[in-house]
Amino acid sequence: MKMTNEEYKRYAERRAPRSQTGGNMLRAFLYGGAICCVGQAFLNLYSALGLDAETAGTACSITLVFLGAALTAAGVYDDIAKRAGAGTLVPITGFANSVAAPALEFKTEGFITGTAAKMFVIAGPVVVYGASAGVVYGLLLLLLHIV
């Protein structure tokens, strides 16, 4: 079958899968927003229970990390992430998932060489680069006398 370049281009465009970027972004926005709404509900609950704003924020973060790790251990978080994409990756629950998932995966290798050693396989670089960026940023501010 002989085709010209134009014919091949039209053929390829018809056969190419359609981009799902819009749908992916919408799902990420909705799921990420839902996680943030749950976080806001916990923040409001802790504030209503009499905690000051800083303590309520800390308690909310701890609760979301616990829920993310618990849902990962139950196998639910991965099912949600398959549909939500980046919507579950960006909130703090995504960090809890990235720590808990490798720990659970390697638990058969023992507590030290499995769970403890593999716990930060995914989250470790994020922590290292985040802390390093904070130090560099702080030094720049100090050197430029902005602080």
PDB file of C-alpha atoms in Angstrom:
ATOM      1  CA  MET A   1       0.000   0.000   0.000  1.00  0.00           C
ATOM      2  CA  LYS A   2       1.547   3.259  -1.141  1.00  0.00           C
ATOM      3  CA  MET A   3       0.625   6.487   0.643  1.00  0.00           C
ATOM      4  CA  THR A   4       1.737  10.014   0.266  1.00  0.00           C
ATOM      5  CA  ASN A   5       2.998  11.875   3.287  1.00  0.00           C
ATOM      6  CA  GLU A   6      -0.314  13.763   3.534  1.00  0.00           C
ATOM      7  CA  GLU A   7      -2.367  10.556   3.355  1.00  0.00           C
ATOM      8  CA  TYR A   8      -0.207   8.929   6.002  1.00  0.00           C
ATOM      9  CA  LYS A   9      -0.554  11.975   8.254  1.00  0.00           C
ATOM     10  CA  ARG A  10      -4.367  11.855   8.006  1.00  0.00           C
ATOM     11  CA  TYR A  11      -4.325   8.081   8.588  1.00  0.00           C
ATOM     12  CA  ALA A  12      -2.114   8.456  11.677  1.00  0.00           C
ATOM     13  CA  GLU A  13      -4.289  11.242  13.102  1.00  0.00           C
ATOM     14  CA  ARG A  14      -7.408   9.067  12.763  1.00  0.00           C
ATOM     15  CA  ARG A  15      -5.730   6.101  14.464  1.00  0.00           C
ATOM     16  CA  ALA A  16      -3.960   7.995  17.248  1.00  0.00           C
ATOM     17  CA  PRO A  17      -5.585   7.777  20.683  1.00  0.00           C
ATOM     18  CA  ARG A  18      -7.277  10.929  21.867  1.00  0.00           C
ATOM     19  CA  SER A  19      -5.603  12.925  24.606  1.00  0.00           C
ATOM     20  CA  GLN A  20      -7.079  12.409  28.059  1.00  0.00           C
ATOM     21  CA  THR A  21      -5.329  15.407  29.589  1.00  0.00           C
ATOM     22  CA  GLY A  22      -8.530  17.351  30.251  1.00  0.00           C
ATOM     23  CA  GLY A  23     -10.203  14.435  32.005  1.00  0.00           C
ATOM     24  CA  ASN A  24      -7.072  13.653  33.982  1.00  0.00           C
ATOM     25  CA  MET A  25      -6.785  17.250  35.158  1.00  0.00           C
ATOM     26  CA  LEU A  26     -10.464  17.352  36.128  1.00  0.00           C
ATOM     27  CA  ARG A  27     -10.210  14.107  38.141  1.00  0.00           C
ATOM     28  CA  ALA A  28      -7.000  15.309  39.843  1.00  0.00           C
ATOM     29  CA  PHE A  29      -8.686  18.601  40.719  1.00  0.00           C
ATOM     30  CA  LEU A  30     -11.818  16.925  42.096  1.00  0.00           C
ATOM     31  CA  TYR A  31     -10.055  14.218  44.113  1.00  0.00           C
ATOM     32  CA  GLY A  32      -7.348  16.590  45.381  1.00  0.00           C
ATOM     33  CA  GLY A  33     -10.046  19.103  46.280  1.00  0.00           C
ATOM     34  CA  ALA A  34     -12.015  16.416  48.109  1.00  0.00           C
ATOM     35  CA  ILE A  35      -8.926  15.494  50.144  1.00  0.00           C
ATOM     36  CA  CYS A  36      -8.410  19.172  50.970  1.00  0.00           C
ATOM     37  CA  CYS A  37     -12.071  19.490  52.000  1.00  0.00           C
ATOM     38  CA  VAL A  38     -11.631  16.535  54.368  1.00  0.00           C
ATOM     39  CA  GLY A  39      -8.552  18.278  55.762  1.00  0.00           C
ATOM     40  CA  GLN A  40     -10.509  21.503  56.212  1.00  0.00           C
ATOM     41  CA  ALA A  41     -13.260  19.569  58.001  1.00  0.00           C
ATOM     42  CA  PHE A  42     -10.689  18.154  60.434  1.00  0.00           C
ATOM     43  CA  LEU A  43      -9.178  21.610  60.911  1.00  0.00           C
ATOM     44  CA  ASN A  44     -12.634  23.027  61.711  1.00  0.00           C
ATOM     45  CA  LEU A  45     -13.352  20.107  64.060  1.00  0.00           C
ATOM     46  CA  TYR A  46     -10.125  20.574  65.989  1.00  0.00           C
ATOM     47  CA  SER A  47     -10.691  24.329  66.176  1.00  0.00           C
ATOM     48  CA  ALA A  48     -14.235  23.733  67.463  1.00  0.00           C
ATOM     49  CA  LEU A  49     -12.800  21.427  70.123  1.00  0.00           C
ATOM     50  CA  GLY A  50     -10.823  24.394  71.451  1.00  0.00           C
ATOM     51  CA  LEU A  51      -7.393  23.981  69.875  1.00  0.00           C
ATOM     52  CA  ASP A  52      -5.607  27.145  68.773  1.00  0.00           C
ATOM     53  CA  ALA A  53      -4.961  27.587  65.028  1.00  0.00           C
ATOM     54  CA  GLU A  54      -1.385  26.260  65.051  1.00  0.00           C
ATOM     55  CA  THR A  55      -2.194  23.202  67.163  1.00  0.00           C
ATOM     56  CA  ALA A  56      -5.332  22.479  65.112  1.00  0.00           C
ATOM     57  CA  GLY A  57      -3.234  22.642  61.922  1.00  0.00           C
ATOM     58  CA  THR A  58      -0.710  20.222  63.390  1.00  0.00           C
ATOM     59  CA  ALA A  59      -3.453  17.830  64.525  1.00  0.00           C
ATOM     60  CA  CYS A  60      -5.054  18.042  61.072  1.00  0.00           C
ATOM     61  CA  SER A  61      -1.756  17.192  59.359  1.00  0.00           C
ATOM     62  CA  ILE A  62      -1.176  14.255  61.702  1.00  0.00           C
ATOM     63  CA  THR A  63      -4.696  12.984  61.058  1.00  0.00           C
ATOM     64  CA  LEU A  64      -4.295  13.207  57.271  1.00  0.00           C
ATOM     65  CA  VAL A  65      -0.930  11.419  57.377  1.00  0.00           C
ATOM     66  CA  PHE A  66      -2.454   8.690  59.553  1.00  0.00           C
ATOM     67  CA  LEU A  67      -5.437   8.319  57.210  1.00  0.00           C
ATOM     68  CA  GLY A  68      -3.179   8.183  54.154  1.00  0.00           C
ATOM     69  CA  ALA A  69      -1.039   5.460  55.723  1.00  0.00           C
ATOM     70  CA  ALA A  70      -4.078   3.527  56.985  1.00  0.00           C
ATOM     71  CA  LEU A  71      -5.769   3.650  53.574  1.00  0.00           C
ATOM     72  CA  THR A  72      -2.503   2.490  51.988  1.00  0.00           C
ATOM     73  CA  ALA A  73      -2.264  -0.424  54.428  1.00  0.00           C
ATOM     74  CA  ALA A  74      -5.880  -1.354  53.647  1.00  0.00           C
ATOM     75  CA  GLY A  75      -5.148  -1.272  49.904  1.00  0.00           C
ATOM     76  CA  VAL A  76      -7.709   1.471  49.309  1.00  0.00           C
ATOM     77  CA  TYR A  77      -5.366   4.382  48.568  1.00  0.00           C
ATOM     78  CA  ASP A  78      -3.928   2.760  45.448  1.00  0.00           C
ATOM     79  CA  ASP A  79      -7.429   2.153  44.073  1.00  0.00           C
ATOM     80  CA  ILE A  80      -8.291   5.813  44.609  1.00  0.00           C
ATOM     81  CA  ALA A  81      -4.970   6.905  43.066  1.00  0.00           C
ATOM     82  CA  LYS A  82      -5.666   4.909  39.892  1.00  0.00           C
ATOM     83  CA  ARG A  83      -8.677   7.139  39.242  1.00  0.00           C
ATOM     84  CA  ALA A  84      -7.433  10.381  40.775  1.00  0.00           C
ATOM     85  CA  GLY A  85      -3.868  10.497  39.463  1.00  0.00           C
ATOM     86  CA  ALA A  86      -2.019  13.539  40.765  1.00  0.00           C
ATOM     87  CA  GLY A  87      -5.022  14.456  42.918  1.00  0.00           C
ATOM     88  CA  THR A  88      -3.810  11.929  45.491  1.00  0.00           C
ATOM     89  CA  LEU A  89      -0.130  12.596  44.958  1.00  0.00           C
ATOM     90  CA  VAL A  90       0.027  16.277  45.834  1.00  0.00           C
ATOM     91  CA  PRO A  91      -1.735  16.512  49.243  1.00  0.00           C
ATOM     92  CA  ILE A  92       0.055  15.360  52.414  1.00  0.00           C
ATOM     93  CA  THR A  93      -1.772  12.031  52.150  1.00  0.00           C
ATOM     94  CA  GLY A  94       0.340  11.307  49.067  1.00  0.00           C
ATOM     95  CA  PHE A  95       3.493  11.672  51.164  1.00  0.00           C
ATOM     96  CA  ALA A  96       2.089   9.219  53.709  1.00  0.00           C
ATOM     97  CA  ASN A  97       1.325   6.803  50.871  1.00  0.00           C
ATOM     98  CA  SER A  98       4.832   7.132  49.443  1.00  0.00           C
ATOM     99  CA  VAL A  99       6.319   6.194  52.835  1.00  0.00           C
ATOM    100  CA  ALA A 100       3.857   3.447  53.788  1.00  0.00           C
ATOM    101  CA  ALA A 101       3.667   1.625  50.429  1.00  0.00           C
ATOM    102  CA  PRO A 102       7.362   0.596  50.191  1.00  0.00           C
ATOM    103  CA  ALA A 103       7.397  -0.263  53.907  1.00  0.00           C
ATOM    104  CA  LEU A 104       4.480  -2.650  53.396  1.00  0.00           C
ATOM    105  CA  GLU A 105       5.905  -4.059  50.188  1.00  0.00           C
ATOM    106  CA  PHE A 106       9.220  -5.047  51.760  1.00  0.00           C
ATOM    107  CA  LYS A 107       7.978  -6.176  55.199  1.00  0.00           C
ATOM    108  CA  THR A 108       8.678  -9.821  54.302  1.00  0.00           C
ATOM    109  CA  GLU A 109      12.409  -9.005  54.229  1.00  0.00           C
ATOM    110  CA  GLY A 110      12.349  -8.190  57.935  1.00  0.00           C
ATOM    111  CA  PHE A 111      11.899  -5.127  60.094  1.00  0.00           C
ATOM    112  CA  ILE A 112      15.375  -3.645  59.663  1.00  0.00           C
ATOM    113  CA  THR A 113      16.422  -4.736  56.167  1.00  0.00           C
ATOM    114  CA  GLY A 114      12.901  -4.613  54.754  1.00  0.00           C
ATOM    115  CA  THR A 115      10.490  -2.160  56.322  1.00  0.00           C
ATOM    116  CA  ALA A 116      12.953   0.302  57.875  1.00  0.00           C
ATOM    117  CA  ALA A 117      15.437   0.261  54.991  1.00  0.00           C
ATOM    118  CA  LYS A 118      12.871   0.640  52.231  1.00  0.00           C
ATOM    119  CA  MET A 119      10.481   3.056  53.944  1.00  0.00           C
ATOM    120  CA  PHE A 120      11.969   6.177  52.366  1.00  0.00           C
ATOM    121  CA  VAL A 121      12.860   4.749  48.957  1.00  0.00           C
ATOM    122  CA  ILE A 122      10.304   7.015  47.264  1.00  0.00           C
ATOM    123  CA  ALA A 123       9.850   9.781  49.833  1.00  0.00           C
ATOM    124  CA  GLY A 124      13.516  10.046  50.791  1.00  0.00           C
ATOM    125  CA  PRO A 125      14.653  12.062  47.771  1.00  0.00           C
ATOM    126  CA  VAL A 126      11.727  14.428  48.289  1.00  0.00           C
ATOM    127  CA  VAL A 127      12.781  15.032  51.886  1.00  0.00           C
ATOM    128  CA  VAL A 128      16.462  15.430  50.978  1.00  0.00           C
ATOM    129  CA  TYR A 129      15.871  17.845  48.103  1.00  0.00           C
ATOM    130  CA  GLY A 130      13.212  19.745  50.035  1.00  0.00           C
ATOM    131  CA  ALA A 131      15.497  20.236  53.022  1.00  0.00           C
ATOM    132  CA  SER A 132      18.443  21.093  50.773  1.00  0.00           C
ATOM    133  CA  ALA A 133      16.389  23.655  48.875  1.00  0.00           C
ATOM    134  CA  GLY A 134      15.298  25.177  52.193  1.00  0.00           C
ATOM    135  CA  VAL A 135      18.919  25.522  53.334  1.00  0.00           C
ATOM    136  CA  VAL A 136      20.022  27.061  50.025  1.00  0.00           C
ATOM    137  CA  TYR A 137      17.057  29.451  50.050  1.00  0.00           C
ATOM    138  CA  GLY A 138      17.772  30.432  53.657  1.00  0.00           C
ATOM    139  CA  LEU A 139      21.444  31.086  52.893  1.00  0.00           C
ATOM    140  CA  LEU A 140      20.532  33.201  49.879  1.00  0.00           C
ATOM    141  CA  LEU A 141      18.147  35.264  51.986  1.00  0.00           C
ATOM    142  CA  LEU A 142      20.831  35.636  54.657  1.00  0.00           C
ATOM    143  CA  LEU A 143      23.489  36.675  52.136  1.00  0.00           C
ATOM    144  CA  LEU A 144      21.176  39.156  50.446  1.00  0.00           C
ATOM    145  CA  HIS A 145      20.076  40.563  53.837  1.00  0.00           C
ATOM    146  CA  ILE A 146      16.412  40.074  52.985  1.00  0.00           C
ATOM    147  CA  VAL A 147      15.549  38.478  56.330  1.00  0.00           C
TER     148      VAL A 147
END
